[in-house]
Short mmCIF file of C-alpha atoms in Angstrom, two decimals:
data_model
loop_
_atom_site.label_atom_id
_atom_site.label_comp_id
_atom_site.label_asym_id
_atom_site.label_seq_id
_atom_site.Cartn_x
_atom_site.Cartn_y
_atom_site.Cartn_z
CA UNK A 1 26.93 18.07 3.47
CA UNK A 2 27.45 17.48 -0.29
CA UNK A 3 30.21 20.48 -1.48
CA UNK A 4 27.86 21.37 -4.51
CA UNK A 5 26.12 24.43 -5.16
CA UNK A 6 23.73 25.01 -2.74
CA UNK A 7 20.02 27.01 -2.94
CA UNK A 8 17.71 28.46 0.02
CA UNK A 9 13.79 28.62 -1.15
CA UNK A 10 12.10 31.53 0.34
CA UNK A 11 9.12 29.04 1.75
CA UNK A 12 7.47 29.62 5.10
CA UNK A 13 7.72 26.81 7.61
CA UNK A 14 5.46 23.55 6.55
CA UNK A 15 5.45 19.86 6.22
CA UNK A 16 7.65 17.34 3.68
CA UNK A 17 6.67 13.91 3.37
CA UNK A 18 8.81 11.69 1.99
CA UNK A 19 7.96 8.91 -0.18
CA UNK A 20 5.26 9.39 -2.76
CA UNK A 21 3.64 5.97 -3.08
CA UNK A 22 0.08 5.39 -2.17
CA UNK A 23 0.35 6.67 1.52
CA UNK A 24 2.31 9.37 0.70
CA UNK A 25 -0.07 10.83 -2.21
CA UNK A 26 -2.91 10.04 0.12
CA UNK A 27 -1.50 12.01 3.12
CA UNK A 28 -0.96 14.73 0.86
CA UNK A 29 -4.12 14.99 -0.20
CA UNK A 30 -6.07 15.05 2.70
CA UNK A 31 -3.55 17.57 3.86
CA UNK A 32 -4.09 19.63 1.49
CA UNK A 33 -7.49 19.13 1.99
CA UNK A 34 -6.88 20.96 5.13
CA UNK A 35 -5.57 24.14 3.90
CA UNK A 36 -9.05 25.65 2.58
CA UNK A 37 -10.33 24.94 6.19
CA UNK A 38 -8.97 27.95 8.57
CA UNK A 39 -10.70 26.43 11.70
CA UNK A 40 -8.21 23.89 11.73
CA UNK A 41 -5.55 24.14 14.81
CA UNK A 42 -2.63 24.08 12.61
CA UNK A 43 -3.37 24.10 8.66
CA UNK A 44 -0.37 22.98 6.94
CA UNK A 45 1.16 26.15 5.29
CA UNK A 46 3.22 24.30 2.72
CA UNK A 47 3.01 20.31 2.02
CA UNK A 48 6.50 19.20 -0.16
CA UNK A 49 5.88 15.61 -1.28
CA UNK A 50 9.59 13.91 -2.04
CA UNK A 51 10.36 10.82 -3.52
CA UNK A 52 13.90 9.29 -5.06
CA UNK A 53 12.52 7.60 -8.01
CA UNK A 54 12.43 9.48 -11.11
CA UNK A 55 9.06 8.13 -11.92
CA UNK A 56 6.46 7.34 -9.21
CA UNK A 57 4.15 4.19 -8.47
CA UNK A 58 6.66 1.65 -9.84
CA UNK A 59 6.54 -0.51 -6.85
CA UNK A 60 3.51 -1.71 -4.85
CA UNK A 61 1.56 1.31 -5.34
CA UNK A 62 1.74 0.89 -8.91
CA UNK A 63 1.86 -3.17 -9.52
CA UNK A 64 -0.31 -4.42 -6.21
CA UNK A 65 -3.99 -5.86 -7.06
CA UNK A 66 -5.84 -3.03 -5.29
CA UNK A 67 -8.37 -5.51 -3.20
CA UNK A 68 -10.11 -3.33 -0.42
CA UNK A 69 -11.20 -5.16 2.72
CA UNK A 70 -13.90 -3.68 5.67
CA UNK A 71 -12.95 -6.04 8.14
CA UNK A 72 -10.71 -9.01 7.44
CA UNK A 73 -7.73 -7.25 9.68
CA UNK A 74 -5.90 -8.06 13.18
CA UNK A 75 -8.30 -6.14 15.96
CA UNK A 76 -5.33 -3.30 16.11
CA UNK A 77 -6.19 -2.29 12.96
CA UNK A 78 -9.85 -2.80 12.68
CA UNK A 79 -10.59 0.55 12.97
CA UNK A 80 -8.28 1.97 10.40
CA UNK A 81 -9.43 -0.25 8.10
CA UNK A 82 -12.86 -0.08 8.40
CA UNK A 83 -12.68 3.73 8.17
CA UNK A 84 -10.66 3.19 4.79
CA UNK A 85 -13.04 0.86 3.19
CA UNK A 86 -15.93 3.57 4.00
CA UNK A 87 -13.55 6.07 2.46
CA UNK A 88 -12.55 4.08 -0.61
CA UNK A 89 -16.27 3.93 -1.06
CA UNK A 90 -17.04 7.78 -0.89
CA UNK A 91 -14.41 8.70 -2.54
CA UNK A 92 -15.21 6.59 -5.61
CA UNK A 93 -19.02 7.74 -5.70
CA UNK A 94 -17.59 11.72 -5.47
CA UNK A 95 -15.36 11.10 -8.11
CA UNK A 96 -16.51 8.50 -10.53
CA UNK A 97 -14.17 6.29 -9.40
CA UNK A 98 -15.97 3.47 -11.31
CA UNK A 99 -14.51 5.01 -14.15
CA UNK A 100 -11.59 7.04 -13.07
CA UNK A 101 -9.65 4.29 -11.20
CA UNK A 102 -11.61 0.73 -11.72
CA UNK A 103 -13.21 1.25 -8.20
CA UNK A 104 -15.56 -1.95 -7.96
CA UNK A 105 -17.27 -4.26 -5.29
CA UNK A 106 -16.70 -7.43 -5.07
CA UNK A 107 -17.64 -11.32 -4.18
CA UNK A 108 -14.48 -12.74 -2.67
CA UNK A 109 -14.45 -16.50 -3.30
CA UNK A 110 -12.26 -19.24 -1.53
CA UNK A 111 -11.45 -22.01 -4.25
CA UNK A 112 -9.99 -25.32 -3.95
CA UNK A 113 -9.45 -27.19 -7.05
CA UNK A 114 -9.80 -30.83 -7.07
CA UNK A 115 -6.18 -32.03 -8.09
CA UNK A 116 -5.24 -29.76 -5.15
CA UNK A 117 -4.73 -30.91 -1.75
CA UNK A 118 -7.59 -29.27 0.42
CA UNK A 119 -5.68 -30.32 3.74
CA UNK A 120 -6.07 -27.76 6.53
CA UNK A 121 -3.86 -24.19 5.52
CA UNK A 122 -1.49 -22.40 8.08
CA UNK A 123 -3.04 -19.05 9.12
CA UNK A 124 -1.50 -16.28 11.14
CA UNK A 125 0.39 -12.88 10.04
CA UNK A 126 2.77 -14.70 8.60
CA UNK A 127 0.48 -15.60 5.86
CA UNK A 128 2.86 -13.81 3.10
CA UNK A 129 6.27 -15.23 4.53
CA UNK A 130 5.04 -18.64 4.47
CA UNK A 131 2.77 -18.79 1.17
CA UNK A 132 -0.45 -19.45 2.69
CA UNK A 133 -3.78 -16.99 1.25
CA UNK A 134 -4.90 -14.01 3.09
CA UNK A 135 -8.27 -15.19 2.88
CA UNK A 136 -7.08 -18.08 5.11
CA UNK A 137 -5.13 -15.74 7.85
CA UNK A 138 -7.95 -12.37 7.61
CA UNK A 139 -10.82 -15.24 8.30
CA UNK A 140 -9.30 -17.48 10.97
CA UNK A 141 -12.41 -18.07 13.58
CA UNK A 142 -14.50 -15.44 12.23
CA UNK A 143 -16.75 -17.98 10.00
CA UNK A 144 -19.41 -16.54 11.15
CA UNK A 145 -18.76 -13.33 8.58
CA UNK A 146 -19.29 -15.75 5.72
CA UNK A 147 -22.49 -15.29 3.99
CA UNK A 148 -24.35 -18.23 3.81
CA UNK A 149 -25.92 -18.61 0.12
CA UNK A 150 -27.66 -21.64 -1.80
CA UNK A 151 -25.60 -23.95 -4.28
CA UNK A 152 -27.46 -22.16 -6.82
CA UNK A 153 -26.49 -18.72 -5.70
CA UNK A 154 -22.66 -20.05 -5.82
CA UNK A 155 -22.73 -21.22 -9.09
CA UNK A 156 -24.18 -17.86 -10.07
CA UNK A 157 -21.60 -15.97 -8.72
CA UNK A 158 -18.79 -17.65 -9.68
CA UNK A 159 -16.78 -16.23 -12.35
CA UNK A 160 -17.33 -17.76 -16.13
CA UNK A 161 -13.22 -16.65 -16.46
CA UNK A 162 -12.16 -19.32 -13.66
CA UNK A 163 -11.26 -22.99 -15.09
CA UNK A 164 -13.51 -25.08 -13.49
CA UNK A 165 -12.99 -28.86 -13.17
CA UNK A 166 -15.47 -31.57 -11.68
CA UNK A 167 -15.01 -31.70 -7.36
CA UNK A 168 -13.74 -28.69 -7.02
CA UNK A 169 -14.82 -26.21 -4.48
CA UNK A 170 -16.18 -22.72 -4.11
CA UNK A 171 -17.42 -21.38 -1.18
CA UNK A 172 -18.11 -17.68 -0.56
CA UNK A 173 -15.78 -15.61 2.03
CA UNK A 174 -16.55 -12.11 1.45
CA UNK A 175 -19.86 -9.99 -0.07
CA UNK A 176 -19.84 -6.77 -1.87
CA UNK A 177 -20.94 -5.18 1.27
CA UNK A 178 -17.72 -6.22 2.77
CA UNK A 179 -14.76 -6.34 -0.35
CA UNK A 180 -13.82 -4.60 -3.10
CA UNK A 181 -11.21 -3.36 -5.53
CA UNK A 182 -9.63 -1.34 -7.85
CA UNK A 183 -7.00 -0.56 -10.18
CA UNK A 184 -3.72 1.34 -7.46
CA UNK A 185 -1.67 2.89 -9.83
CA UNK A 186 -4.80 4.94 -11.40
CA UNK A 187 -6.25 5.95 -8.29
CA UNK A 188 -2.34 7.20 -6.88
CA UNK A 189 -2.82 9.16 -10.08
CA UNK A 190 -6.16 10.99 -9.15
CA UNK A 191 -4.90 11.73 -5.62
CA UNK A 192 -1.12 13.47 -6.93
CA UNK A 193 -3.25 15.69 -9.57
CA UNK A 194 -5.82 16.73 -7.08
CA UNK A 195 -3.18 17.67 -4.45
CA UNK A 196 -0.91 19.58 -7.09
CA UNK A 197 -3.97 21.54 -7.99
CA UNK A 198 -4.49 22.37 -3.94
CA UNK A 199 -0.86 23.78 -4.46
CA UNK A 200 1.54 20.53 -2.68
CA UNK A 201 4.62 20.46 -4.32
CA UNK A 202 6.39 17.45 -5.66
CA UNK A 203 9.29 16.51 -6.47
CA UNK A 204 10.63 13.57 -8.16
CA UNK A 205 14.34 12.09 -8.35
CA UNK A 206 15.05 13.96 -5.21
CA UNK A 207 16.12 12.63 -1.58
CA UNK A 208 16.22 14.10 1.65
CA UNK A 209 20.44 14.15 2.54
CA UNK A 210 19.94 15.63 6.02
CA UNK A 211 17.89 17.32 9.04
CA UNK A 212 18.45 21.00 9.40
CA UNK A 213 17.99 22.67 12.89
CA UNK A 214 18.24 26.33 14.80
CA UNK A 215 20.24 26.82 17.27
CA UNK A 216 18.19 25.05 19.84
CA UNK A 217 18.31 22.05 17.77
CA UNK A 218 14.67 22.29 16.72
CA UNK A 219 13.87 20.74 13.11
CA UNK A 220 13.63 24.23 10.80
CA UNK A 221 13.86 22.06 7.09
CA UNK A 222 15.71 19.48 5.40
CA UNK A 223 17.99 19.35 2.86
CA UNK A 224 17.25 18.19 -0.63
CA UNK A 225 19.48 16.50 -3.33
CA UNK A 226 18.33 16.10 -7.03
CA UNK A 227 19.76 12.39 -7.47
CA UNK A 228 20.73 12.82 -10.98
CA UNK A 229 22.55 16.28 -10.68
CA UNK A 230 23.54 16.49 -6.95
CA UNK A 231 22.51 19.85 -6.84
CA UNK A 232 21.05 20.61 -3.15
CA UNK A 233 18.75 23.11 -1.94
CA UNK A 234 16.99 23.49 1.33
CA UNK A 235 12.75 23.67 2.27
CA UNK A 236 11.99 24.73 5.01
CA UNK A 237 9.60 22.98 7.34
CA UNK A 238 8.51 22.03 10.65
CA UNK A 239 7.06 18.63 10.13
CA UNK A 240 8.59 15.31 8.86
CA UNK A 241 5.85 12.60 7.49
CA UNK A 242 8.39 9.73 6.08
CA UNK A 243 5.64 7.62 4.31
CA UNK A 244 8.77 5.81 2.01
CA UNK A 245 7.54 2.06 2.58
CA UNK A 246 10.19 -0.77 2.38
CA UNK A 247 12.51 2.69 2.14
CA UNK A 248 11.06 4.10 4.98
CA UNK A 249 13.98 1.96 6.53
CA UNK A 250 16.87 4.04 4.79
CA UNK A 251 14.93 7.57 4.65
CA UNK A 252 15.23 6.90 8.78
CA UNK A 253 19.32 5.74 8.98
CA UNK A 254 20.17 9.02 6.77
CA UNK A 255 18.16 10.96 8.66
CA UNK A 256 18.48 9.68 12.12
CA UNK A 257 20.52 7.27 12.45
CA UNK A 258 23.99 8.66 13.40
CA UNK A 259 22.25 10.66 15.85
CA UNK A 260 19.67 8.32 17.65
CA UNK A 261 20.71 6.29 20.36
CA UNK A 262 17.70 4.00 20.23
CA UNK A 263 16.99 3.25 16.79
CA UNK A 264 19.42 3.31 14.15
CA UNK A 265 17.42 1.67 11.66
CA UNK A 266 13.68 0.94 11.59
CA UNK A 267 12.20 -2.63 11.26
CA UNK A 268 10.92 -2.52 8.53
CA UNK A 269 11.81 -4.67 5.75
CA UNK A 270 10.32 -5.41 2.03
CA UNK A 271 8.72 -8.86 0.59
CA UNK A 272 8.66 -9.10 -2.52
CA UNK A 273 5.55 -10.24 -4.87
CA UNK A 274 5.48 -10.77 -8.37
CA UNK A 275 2.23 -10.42 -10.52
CA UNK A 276 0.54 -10.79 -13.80
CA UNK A 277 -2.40 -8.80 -15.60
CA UNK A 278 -3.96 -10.81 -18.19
CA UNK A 279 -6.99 -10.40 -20.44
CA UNK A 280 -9.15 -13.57 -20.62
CA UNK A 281 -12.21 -14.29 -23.81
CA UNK A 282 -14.21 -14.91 -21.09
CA UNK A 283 -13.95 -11.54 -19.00
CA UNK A 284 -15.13 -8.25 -20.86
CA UNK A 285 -15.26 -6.16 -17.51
CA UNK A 286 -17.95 -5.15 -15.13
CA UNK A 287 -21.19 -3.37 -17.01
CA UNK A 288 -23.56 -1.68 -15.62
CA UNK A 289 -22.78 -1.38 -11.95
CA UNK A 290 -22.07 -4.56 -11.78
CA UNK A 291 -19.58 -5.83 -9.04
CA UNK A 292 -16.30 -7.53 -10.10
CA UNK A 293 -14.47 -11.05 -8.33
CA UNK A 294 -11.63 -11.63 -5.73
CA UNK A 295 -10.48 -15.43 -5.97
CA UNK A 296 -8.19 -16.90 -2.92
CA UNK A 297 -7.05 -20.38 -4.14
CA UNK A 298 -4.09 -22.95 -3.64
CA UNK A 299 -1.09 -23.92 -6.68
CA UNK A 300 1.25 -26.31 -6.22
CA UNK A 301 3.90 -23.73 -5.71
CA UNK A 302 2.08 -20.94 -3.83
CA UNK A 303 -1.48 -19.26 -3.24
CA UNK A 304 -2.55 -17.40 -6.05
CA UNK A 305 -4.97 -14.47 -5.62
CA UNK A 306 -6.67 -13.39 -8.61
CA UNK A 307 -9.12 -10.36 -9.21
CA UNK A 308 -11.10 -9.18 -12.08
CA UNK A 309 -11.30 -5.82 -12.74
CA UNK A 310 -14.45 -3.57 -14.10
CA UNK A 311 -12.04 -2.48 -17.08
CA UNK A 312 -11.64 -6.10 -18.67
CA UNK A 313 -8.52 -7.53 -17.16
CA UNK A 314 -7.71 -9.84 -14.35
CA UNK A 315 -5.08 -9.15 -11.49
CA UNK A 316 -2.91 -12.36 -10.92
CA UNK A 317 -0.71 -12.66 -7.86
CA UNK A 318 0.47 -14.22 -4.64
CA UNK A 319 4.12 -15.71 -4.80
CA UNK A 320 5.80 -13.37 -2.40
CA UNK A 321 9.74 -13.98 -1.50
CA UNK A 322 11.67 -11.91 1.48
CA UNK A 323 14.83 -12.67 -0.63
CA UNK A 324 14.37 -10.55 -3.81
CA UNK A 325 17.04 -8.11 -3.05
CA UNK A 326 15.23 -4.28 -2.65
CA UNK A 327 16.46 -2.30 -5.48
CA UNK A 328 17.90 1.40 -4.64
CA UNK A 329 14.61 3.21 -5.94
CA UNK A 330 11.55 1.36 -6.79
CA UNK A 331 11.91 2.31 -10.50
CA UNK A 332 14.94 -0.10 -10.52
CA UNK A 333 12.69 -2.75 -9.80
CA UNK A 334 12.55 -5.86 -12.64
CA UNK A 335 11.25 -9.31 -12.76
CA UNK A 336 12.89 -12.57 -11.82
CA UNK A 337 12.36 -14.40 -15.22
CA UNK A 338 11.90 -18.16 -13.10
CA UNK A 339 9.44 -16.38 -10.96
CA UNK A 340 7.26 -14.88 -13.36
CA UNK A 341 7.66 -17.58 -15.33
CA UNK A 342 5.62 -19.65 -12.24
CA UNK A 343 2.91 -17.10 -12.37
CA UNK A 344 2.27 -17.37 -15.90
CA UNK A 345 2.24 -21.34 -15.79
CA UNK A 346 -0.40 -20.87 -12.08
CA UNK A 347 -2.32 -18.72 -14.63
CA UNK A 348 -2.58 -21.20 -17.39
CA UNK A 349 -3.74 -23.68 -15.12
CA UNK A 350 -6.48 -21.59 -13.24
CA UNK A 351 -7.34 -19.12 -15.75
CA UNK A 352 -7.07 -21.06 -19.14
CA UNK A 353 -9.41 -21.78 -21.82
CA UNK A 354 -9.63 -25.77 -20.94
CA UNK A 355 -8.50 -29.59 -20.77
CA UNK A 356 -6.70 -28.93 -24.20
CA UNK A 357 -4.35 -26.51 -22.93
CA UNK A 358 -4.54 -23.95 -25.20
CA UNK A 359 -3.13 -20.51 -23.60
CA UNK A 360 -5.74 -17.95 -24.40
CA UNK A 361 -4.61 -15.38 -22.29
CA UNK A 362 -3.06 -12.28 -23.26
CA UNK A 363 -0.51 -10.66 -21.20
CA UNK A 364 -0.83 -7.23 -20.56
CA UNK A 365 2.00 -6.56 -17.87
CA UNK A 366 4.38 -8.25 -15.34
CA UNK A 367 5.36 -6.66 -12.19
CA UNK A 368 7.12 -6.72 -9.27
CA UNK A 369 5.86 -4.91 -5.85
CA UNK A 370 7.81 -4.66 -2.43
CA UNK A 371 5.75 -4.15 0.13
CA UNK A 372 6.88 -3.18 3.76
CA UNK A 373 6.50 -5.62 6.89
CA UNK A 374 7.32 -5.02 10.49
CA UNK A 375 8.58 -8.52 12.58
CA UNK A 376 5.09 -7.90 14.28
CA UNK A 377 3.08 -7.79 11.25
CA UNK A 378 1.12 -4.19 12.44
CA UNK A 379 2.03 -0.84 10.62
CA UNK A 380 3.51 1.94 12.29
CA UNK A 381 1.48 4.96 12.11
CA UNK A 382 2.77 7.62 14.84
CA UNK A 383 4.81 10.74 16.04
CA UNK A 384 8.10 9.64 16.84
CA UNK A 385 9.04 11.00 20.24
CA UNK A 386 11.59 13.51 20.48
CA UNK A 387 13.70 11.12 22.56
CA UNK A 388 14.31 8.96 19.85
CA UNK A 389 15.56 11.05 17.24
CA UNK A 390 18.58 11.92 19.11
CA UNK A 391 21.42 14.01 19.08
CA UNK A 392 19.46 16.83 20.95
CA UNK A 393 17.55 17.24 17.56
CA UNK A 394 13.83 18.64 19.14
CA UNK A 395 10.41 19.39 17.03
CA UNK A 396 8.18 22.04 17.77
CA UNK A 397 5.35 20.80 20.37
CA UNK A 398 1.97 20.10 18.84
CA UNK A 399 0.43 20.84 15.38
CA UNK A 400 3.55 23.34 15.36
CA UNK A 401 5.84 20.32 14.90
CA UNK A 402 7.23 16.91 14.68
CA UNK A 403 8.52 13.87 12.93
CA UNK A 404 5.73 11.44 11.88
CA UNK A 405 5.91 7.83 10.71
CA UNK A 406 3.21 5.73 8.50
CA UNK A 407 4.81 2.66 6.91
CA UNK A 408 4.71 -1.43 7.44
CA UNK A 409 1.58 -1.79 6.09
CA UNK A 410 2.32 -5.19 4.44
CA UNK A 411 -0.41 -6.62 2.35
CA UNK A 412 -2.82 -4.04 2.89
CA UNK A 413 -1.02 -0.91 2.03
CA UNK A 414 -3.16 -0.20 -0.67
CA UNK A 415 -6.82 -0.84 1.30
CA UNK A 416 -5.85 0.74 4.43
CA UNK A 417 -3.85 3.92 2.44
CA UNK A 418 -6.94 6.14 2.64
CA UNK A 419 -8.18 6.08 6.02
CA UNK A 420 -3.94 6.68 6.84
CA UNK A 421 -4.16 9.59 4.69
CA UNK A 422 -6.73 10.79 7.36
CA UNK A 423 -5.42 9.80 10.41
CA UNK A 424 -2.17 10.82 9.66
CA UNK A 425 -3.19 14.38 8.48
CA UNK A 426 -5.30 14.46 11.79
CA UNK A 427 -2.36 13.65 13.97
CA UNK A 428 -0.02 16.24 12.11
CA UNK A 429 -2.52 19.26 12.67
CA UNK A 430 -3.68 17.90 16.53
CA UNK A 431 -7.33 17.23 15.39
CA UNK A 432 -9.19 14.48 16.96
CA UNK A 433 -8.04 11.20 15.01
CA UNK A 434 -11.10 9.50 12.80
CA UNK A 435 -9.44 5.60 13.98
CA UNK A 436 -7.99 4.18 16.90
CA UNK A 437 -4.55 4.01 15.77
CA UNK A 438 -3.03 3.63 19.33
CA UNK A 439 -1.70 0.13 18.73
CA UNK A 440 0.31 1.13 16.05
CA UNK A 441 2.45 3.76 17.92
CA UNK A 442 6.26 4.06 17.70
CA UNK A 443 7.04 2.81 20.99
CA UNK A 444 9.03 -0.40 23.13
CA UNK A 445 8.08 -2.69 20.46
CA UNK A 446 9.78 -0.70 17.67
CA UNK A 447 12.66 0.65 19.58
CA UNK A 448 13.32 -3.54 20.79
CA UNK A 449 12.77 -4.34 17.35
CA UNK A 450 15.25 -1.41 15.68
CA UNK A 451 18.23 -2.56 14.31
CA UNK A 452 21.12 -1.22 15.99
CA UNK A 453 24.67 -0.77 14.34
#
């Protein structure tokens, strides 16, 4: 333990969660959604949301293009994300989130442009790794989603901001009943503010330093260090939710790792996107209820995705890289000048104004997101048995207790975020869950996976 000043809050036993991107501000909200409802088994009596960066939402939560999906996911996660998408939908119609957060449906569109090779794409979860569209590895043999719709439909709904040459190809791969989107950062904003006013308590440029235990070696708090000061003090709590994603990694080895014997490191890892919001001439936003655009195409380089949003500008992605180092805090996060560089040139191509090349396009941000992956491409949403936290450390049995994973998300971090929210504040307070989450369970295929050192 650090030799600075330490401080004891007077707090009753509750629950920290650490990491405050999208699933951590979403667990914490439907948490603390739980503590105006006494029937529950075990209402949380104090949620602490923690988080090492000294501002929030700088990584994927912040800079990811917030596409929702109902059902383009593996079959083990099906039912989380279907129960998001109906969530991301409620929510947005109890809270304006037309307006608050850029919540939209959409027409997802597969384009091929004619100077493009349209030779048949990979698919498979290693769609991100290997450059290949989403669109390509969520469809796979399940053509039969597709809407079918007339040529004259197509040209209807495709957008007037995509550069359009003669051959190329648009085909419909997703209806508004089935996609949609919104702005991340915006909505992580709503969810923090309504849990601070339900009373959760956050705190920013803080880590957790270490696990503190009775004398039976159950969890009674952790230990807290501001990051800029070093000054420590200790909350008390029975429950550990490490939401941290690509962090979730080192929240685990300080944590746990010198005292499990099974997993001294998790597997999860970060890839690295980079992105572009632009404003086109020919894209004033959504009006009037109208639904917005989600475009899965092919660059010589990589597979841009691209997504208008109801509040004027246009989401530009898709060149991912596993080898962009993962900064200390997500705030230390900054663009790799050849990289974005790509981007902008994709967006040129596929966004500009026409065969004179004049750039039209206005740059309104560049960003770079990490987003967490596990070597099996499923998240990891569970409560981590006692036997794997090791060194005799023990949780209370139940709701009373217990150290709780959701991270590895990968792609779909932001679409799947609410329905985790649930699930996870269900499995913390012993309620029945809302999805069948029992694929993603921290079990043999973690511990075989774990890093061990």
């Amino acid at each position: 333990m650090s030799s600075t000043t330490t401080t004891t809050t007077s707090t009753s036993a509750g629950t920290v969660i650490l990491g405050a991107g999208i699933i951590g501000v979403s667990t914490a909200y439907y948490l603390s959604l739980s503590s105006s409802q006494p029937s529950s088994p075990s209402p949380p009596s104090e949620i602490h949301l923690v988080d090492p960066s000294p501002s929030l939402f700088w990584s994927a939560s912040g800079f990811a293009g917030g596409f929702l999906a109902r059902n383009w996911f593996a079959a083990e996660v099906s039912s989380l994300g279907a129960l998001s998408f109906a969530e991301h939908a409620r929510l947005a119609s109890a809270h304006d989130g037309r307006r608050n957060w850029s919540y939209a449906p959409s027409t997802s569109l597969g384009y091929s442009a004619a100077a493009v090779d349209k030779g048949v794409k990979k698919r498979g979860d290693d769609w991100l790794r290997s450059g290949t569209s989403r669109a390509e590895a969520a469809l796979g043999d399940n053509k039969e989603k597709v809407p079918v719709v007339s040529v004259e439909d197509l040209k209807e709904k495709t957008p007037a901001w995509l550069r359009r040459r003669e051959g190329d190809d648009v085909e419909i791969i997703g209806g508004e009943g089935d996609t949609a989107q919104l702005e991340p950062e915006r909505l992580c904003r709503f969810l923090l503010g309504e849990a601070e006013g339900k009373g959760v308590k956050v705190s920013k440029g803080t880590e957790a330093v270490e696990v503190l235990r009775d004398g039976e070696g159950v969890i009674r708090g952790v230990q807290l260090k501001d990051v800029m000061t070093g000054e420590e003090r200790e909350v008390k709590c029975s429950r550990i939710i490490i939401t941290a994603g690509c962090w979730s990694g080192q929240v685990w080895e300080k944590l746990f790792g010198a005292t499990s014997e099974t997993v001294k490191r998790l597997p999860v890892t970060s890839l690295a996107g980079h992105s572009l919001v632009v404003k086109s001439p020919r894209w004033a936003g959504a009006v009037d209820g109208e639904g917005c655009h989600a475009v899965y195409t092919s660059h010589a380089a990589f597979s841009p995705e691209i997504f208008s949003r109801v509040d004027g500008q246009i989401y530009f992605a898709g060149l991912n890289s596993a080898a962009v180092p993962l900064p200390s805090v997500a705030e230390g996060s900054t663009v790799q000048t050849g990289s974005i560089d790509l981007v902008k040139q994709a967006a040129r191509e596929l966004l500009g104004s026409g065969d004179d090349g004049e750039d039209d396009l206005e740059v309104v941000r560049e960003g770079l997101c990490f987003r967490p992956v596990t070597p099996w491409g499923l998240p990891i949403v569970a409560r981590v048995p006692d036997e794997h936290l090791g060194g005799g450390i023990r949780t209370k049995p139940g709701a009373e207790g217990g150290v709780f994973l959701a991270t590895g998300h990968g792609p779909w971090g932001i679409s799947m975020s609410l329905g985790t929210g649930i699930v996870v504040s269900e499995l913390v307070q012993g309620r029945p869950l809302s999805a069948d989450i029992s694929a993603l369970a921290f079990d043999d295929k973690v511990v075989g996976k774990a890093v061990h050192v």
